[in-house]
PDB file of C-alpha atoms in Angstrom:
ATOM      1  CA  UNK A   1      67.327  -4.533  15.542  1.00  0.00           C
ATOM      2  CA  UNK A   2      68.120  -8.221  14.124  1.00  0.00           C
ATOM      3  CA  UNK A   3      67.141  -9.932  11.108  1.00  0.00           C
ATOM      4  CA  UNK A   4      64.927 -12.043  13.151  1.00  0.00           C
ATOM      5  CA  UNK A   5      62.902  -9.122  14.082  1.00  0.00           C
ATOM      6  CA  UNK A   6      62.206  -7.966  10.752  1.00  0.00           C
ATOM      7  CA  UNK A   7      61.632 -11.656   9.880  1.00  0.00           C
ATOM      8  CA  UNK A   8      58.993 -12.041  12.698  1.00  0.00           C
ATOM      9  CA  UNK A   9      57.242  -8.946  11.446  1.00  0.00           C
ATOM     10  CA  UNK A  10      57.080 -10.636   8.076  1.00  0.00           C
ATOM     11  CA  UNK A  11      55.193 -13.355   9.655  1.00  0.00           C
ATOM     12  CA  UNK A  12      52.816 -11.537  11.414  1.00  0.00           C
ATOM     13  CA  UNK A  13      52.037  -9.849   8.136  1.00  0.00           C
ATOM     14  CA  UNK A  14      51.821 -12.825   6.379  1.00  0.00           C
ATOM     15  CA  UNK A  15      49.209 -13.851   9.274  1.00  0.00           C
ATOM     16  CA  UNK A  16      47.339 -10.938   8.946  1.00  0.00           C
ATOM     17  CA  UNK A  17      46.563 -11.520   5.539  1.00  0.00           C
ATOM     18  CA  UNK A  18      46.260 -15.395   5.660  1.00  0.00           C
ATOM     19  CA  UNK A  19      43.054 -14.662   8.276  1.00  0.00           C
ATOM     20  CA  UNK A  20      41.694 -13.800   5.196  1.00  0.00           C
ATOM     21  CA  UNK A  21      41.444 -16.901   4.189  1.00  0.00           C
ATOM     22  CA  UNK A  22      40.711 -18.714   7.536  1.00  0.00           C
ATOM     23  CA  UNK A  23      37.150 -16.395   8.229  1.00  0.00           C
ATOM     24  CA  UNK A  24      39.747 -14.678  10.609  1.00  0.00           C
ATOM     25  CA  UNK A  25      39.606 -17.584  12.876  1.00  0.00           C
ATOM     26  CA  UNK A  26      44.162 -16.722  12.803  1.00  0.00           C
ATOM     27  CA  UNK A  27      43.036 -12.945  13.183  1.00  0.00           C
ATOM     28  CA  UNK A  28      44.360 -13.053  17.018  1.00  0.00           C
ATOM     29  CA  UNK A  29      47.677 -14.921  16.762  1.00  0.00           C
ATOM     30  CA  UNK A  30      50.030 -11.743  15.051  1.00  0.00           C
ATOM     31  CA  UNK A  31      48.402  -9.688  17.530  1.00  0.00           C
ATOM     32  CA  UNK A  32      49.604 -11.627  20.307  1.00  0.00           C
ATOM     33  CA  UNK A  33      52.716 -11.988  18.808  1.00  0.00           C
ATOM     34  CA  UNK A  34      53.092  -8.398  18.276  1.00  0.00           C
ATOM     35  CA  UNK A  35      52.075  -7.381  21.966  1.00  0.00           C
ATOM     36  CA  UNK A  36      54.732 -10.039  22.860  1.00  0.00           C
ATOM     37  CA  UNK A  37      57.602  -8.551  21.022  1.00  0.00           C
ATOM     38  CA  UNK A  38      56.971  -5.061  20.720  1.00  0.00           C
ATOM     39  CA  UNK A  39      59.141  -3.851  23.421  1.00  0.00           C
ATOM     40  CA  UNK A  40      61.716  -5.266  22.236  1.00  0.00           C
ATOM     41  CA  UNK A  41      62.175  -3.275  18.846  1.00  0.00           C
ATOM     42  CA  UNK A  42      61.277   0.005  21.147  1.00  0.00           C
ATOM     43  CA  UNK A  43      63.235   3.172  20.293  1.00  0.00           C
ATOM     44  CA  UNK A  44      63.826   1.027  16.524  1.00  0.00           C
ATOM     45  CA  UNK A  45      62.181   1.799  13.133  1.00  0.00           C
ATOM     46  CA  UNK A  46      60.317  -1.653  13.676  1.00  0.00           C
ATOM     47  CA  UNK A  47      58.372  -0.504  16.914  1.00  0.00           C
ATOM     48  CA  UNK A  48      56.056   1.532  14.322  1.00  0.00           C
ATOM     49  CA  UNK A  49      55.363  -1.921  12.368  1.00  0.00           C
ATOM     50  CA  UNK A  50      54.030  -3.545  15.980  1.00  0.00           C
ATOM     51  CA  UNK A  51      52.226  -0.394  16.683  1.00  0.00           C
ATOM     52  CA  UNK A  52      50.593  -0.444  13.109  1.00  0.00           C
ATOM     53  CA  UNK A  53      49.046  -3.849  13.362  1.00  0.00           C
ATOM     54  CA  UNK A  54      48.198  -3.281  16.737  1.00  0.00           C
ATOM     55  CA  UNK A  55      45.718  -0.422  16.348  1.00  0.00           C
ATOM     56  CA  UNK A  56      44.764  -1.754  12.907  1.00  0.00           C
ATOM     57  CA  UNK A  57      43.219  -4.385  14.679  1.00  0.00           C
ATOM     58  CA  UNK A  58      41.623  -2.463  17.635  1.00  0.00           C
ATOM     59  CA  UNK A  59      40.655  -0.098  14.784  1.00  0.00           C
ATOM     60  CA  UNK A  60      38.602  -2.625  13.007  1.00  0.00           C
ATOM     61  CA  UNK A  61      37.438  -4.608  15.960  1.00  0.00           C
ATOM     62  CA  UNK A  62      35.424  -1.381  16.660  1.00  0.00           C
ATOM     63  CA  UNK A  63      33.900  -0.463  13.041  1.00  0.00           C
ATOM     64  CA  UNK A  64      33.447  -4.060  12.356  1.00  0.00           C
ATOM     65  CA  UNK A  65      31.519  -4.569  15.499  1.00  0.00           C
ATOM     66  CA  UNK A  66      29.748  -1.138  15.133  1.00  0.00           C
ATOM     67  CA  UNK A  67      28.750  -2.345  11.955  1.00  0.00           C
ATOM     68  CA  UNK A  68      27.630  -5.890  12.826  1.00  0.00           C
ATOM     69  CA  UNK A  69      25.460  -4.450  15.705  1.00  0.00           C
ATOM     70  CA  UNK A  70      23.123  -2.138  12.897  1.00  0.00           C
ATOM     71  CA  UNK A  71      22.815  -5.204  10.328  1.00  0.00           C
ATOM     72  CA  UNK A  72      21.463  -7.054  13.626  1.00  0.00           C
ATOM     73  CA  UNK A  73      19.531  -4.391  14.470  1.00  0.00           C
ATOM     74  CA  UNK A  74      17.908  -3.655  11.254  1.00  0.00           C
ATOM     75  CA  UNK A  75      17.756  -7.155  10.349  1.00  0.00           C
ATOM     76  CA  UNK A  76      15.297  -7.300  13.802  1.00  0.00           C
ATOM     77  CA  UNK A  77      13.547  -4.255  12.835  1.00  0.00           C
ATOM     78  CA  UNK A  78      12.606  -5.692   9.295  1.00  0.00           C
ATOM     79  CA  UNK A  79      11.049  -8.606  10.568  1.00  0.00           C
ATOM     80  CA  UNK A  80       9.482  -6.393  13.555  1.00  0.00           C
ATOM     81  CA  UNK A  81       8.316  -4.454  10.169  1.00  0.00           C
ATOM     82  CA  UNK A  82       7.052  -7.698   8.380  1.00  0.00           C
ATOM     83  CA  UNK A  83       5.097  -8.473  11.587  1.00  0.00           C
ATOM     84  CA  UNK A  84       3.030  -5.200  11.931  1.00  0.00           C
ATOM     85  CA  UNK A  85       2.853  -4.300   8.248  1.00  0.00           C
ATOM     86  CA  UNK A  86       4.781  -1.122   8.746  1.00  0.00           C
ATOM     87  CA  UNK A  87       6.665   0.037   5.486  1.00  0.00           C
ATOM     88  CA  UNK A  88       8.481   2.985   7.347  1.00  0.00           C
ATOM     89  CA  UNK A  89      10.173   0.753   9.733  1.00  0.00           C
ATOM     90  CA  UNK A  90      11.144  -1.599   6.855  1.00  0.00           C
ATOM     91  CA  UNK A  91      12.479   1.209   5.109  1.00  0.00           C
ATOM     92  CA  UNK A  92      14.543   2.306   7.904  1.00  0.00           C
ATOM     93  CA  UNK A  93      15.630  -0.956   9.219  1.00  0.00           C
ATOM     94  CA  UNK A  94      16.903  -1.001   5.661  1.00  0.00           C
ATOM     95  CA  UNK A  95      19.045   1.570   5.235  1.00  0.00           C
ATOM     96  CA  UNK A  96      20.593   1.516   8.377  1.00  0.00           C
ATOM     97  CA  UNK A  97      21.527  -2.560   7.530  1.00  0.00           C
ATOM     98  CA  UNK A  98      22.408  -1.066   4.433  1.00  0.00           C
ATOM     99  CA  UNK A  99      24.867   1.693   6.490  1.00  0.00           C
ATOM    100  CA  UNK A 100      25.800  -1.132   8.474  1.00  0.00           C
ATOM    101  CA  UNK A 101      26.789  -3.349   5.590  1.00  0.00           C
ATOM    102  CA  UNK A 102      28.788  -0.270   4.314  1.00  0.00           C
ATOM    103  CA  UNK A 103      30.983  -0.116   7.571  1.00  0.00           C
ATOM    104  CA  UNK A 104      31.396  -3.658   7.648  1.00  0.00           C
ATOM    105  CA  UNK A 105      33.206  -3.702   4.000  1.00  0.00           C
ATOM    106  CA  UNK A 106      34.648  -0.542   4.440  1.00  0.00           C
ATOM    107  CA  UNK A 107      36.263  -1.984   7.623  1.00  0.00           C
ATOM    108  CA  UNK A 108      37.483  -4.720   5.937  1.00  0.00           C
ATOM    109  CA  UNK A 109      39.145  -2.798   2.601  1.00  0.00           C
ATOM    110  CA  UNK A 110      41.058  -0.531   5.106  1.00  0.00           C
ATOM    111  CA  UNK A 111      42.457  -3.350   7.465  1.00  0.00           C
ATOM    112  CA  UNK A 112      43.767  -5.190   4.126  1.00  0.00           C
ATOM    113  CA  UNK A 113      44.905  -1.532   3.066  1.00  0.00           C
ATOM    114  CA  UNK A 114      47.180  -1.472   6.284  1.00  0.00           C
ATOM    115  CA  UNK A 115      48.464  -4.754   5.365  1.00  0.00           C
ATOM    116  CA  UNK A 116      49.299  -4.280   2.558  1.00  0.00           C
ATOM    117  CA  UNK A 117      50.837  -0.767   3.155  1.00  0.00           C
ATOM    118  CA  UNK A 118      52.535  -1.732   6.361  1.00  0.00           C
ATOM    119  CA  UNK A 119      54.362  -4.850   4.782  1.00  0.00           C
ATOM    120  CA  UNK A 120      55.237  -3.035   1.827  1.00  0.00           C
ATOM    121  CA  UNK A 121      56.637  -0.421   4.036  1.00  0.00           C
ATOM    122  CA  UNK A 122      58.942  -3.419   5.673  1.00  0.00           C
ATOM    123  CA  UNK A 123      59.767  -4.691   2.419  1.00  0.00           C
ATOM    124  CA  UNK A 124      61.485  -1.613   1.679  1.00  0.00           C
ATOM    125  CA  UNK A 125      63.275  -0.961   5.284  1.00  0.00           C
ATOM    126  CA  UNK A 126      61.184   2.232   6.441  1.00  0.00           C
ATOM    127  CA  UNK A 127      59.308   2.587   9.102  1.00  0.00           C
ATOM    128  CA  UNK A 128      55.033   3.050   8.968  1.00  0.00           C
ATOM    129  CA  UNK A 129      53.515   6.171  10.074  1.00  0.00           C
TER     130      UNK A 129
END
């Protein structure tokens, strides 16, 4: 384990949380970095940082898009609603964009959460769990 290493886990923090900023358009780049160097910090306190970010972003690839696919839904069924005059599939179309919605920011809260709690973690020299 080098000072580089912990320096390039910095930066794909810093990435991380900068794709905030960009509409996630630099979402991809520290997880290709960290698929890239993770090997190399194997059997190190550092391997648990790579491992981190990688499943917090398979992790919410899979609620986000879970969640995207029931606004789309709903958002079809309330116009499919709207076109036959039916309140009850308004009303459900609703609340599952509503559960959808839900998802979607709860998705995003815990991916900043892991962030946040993995680069604190590095700050401080210990490994994530």
């Amino acid at each position: 384990m080098t000072q580089s290493q912990i320096s390039y886990n910095h930066i794909t923090y810093a990435l991380a949380l900068f794709s905030y900023f960009t509409a996630g358009l630099t979402w991809i780049i520290p997880i290709v970095m960290n698929y890239l160097k993770r090997d190399e910090a194997r059997n190190t306190w550092l391997y648990s940082h790579f491992d981190w970010q990688i499943k917090t972003f398979w992790y919410s690839i899979f609620f986000w898009v879970i969640g995207f696919v029931m606004v789309i839904f709903a958002t079809g069924g309330l116009f499919f609603g709207a076109a036959v005059d039916s309140n009850h599939t308004m009303g459900g179309s609703f609340i599952v964009g509503a559960l959808g919605g839900l998802i979607i920011v709860a998705t995003v809260l815990w991916h900043l959460y892991r962030i946040i709690r993995g680069w604190i973690a590095l700050s401080n020299g210990r490994a994530v769990p």
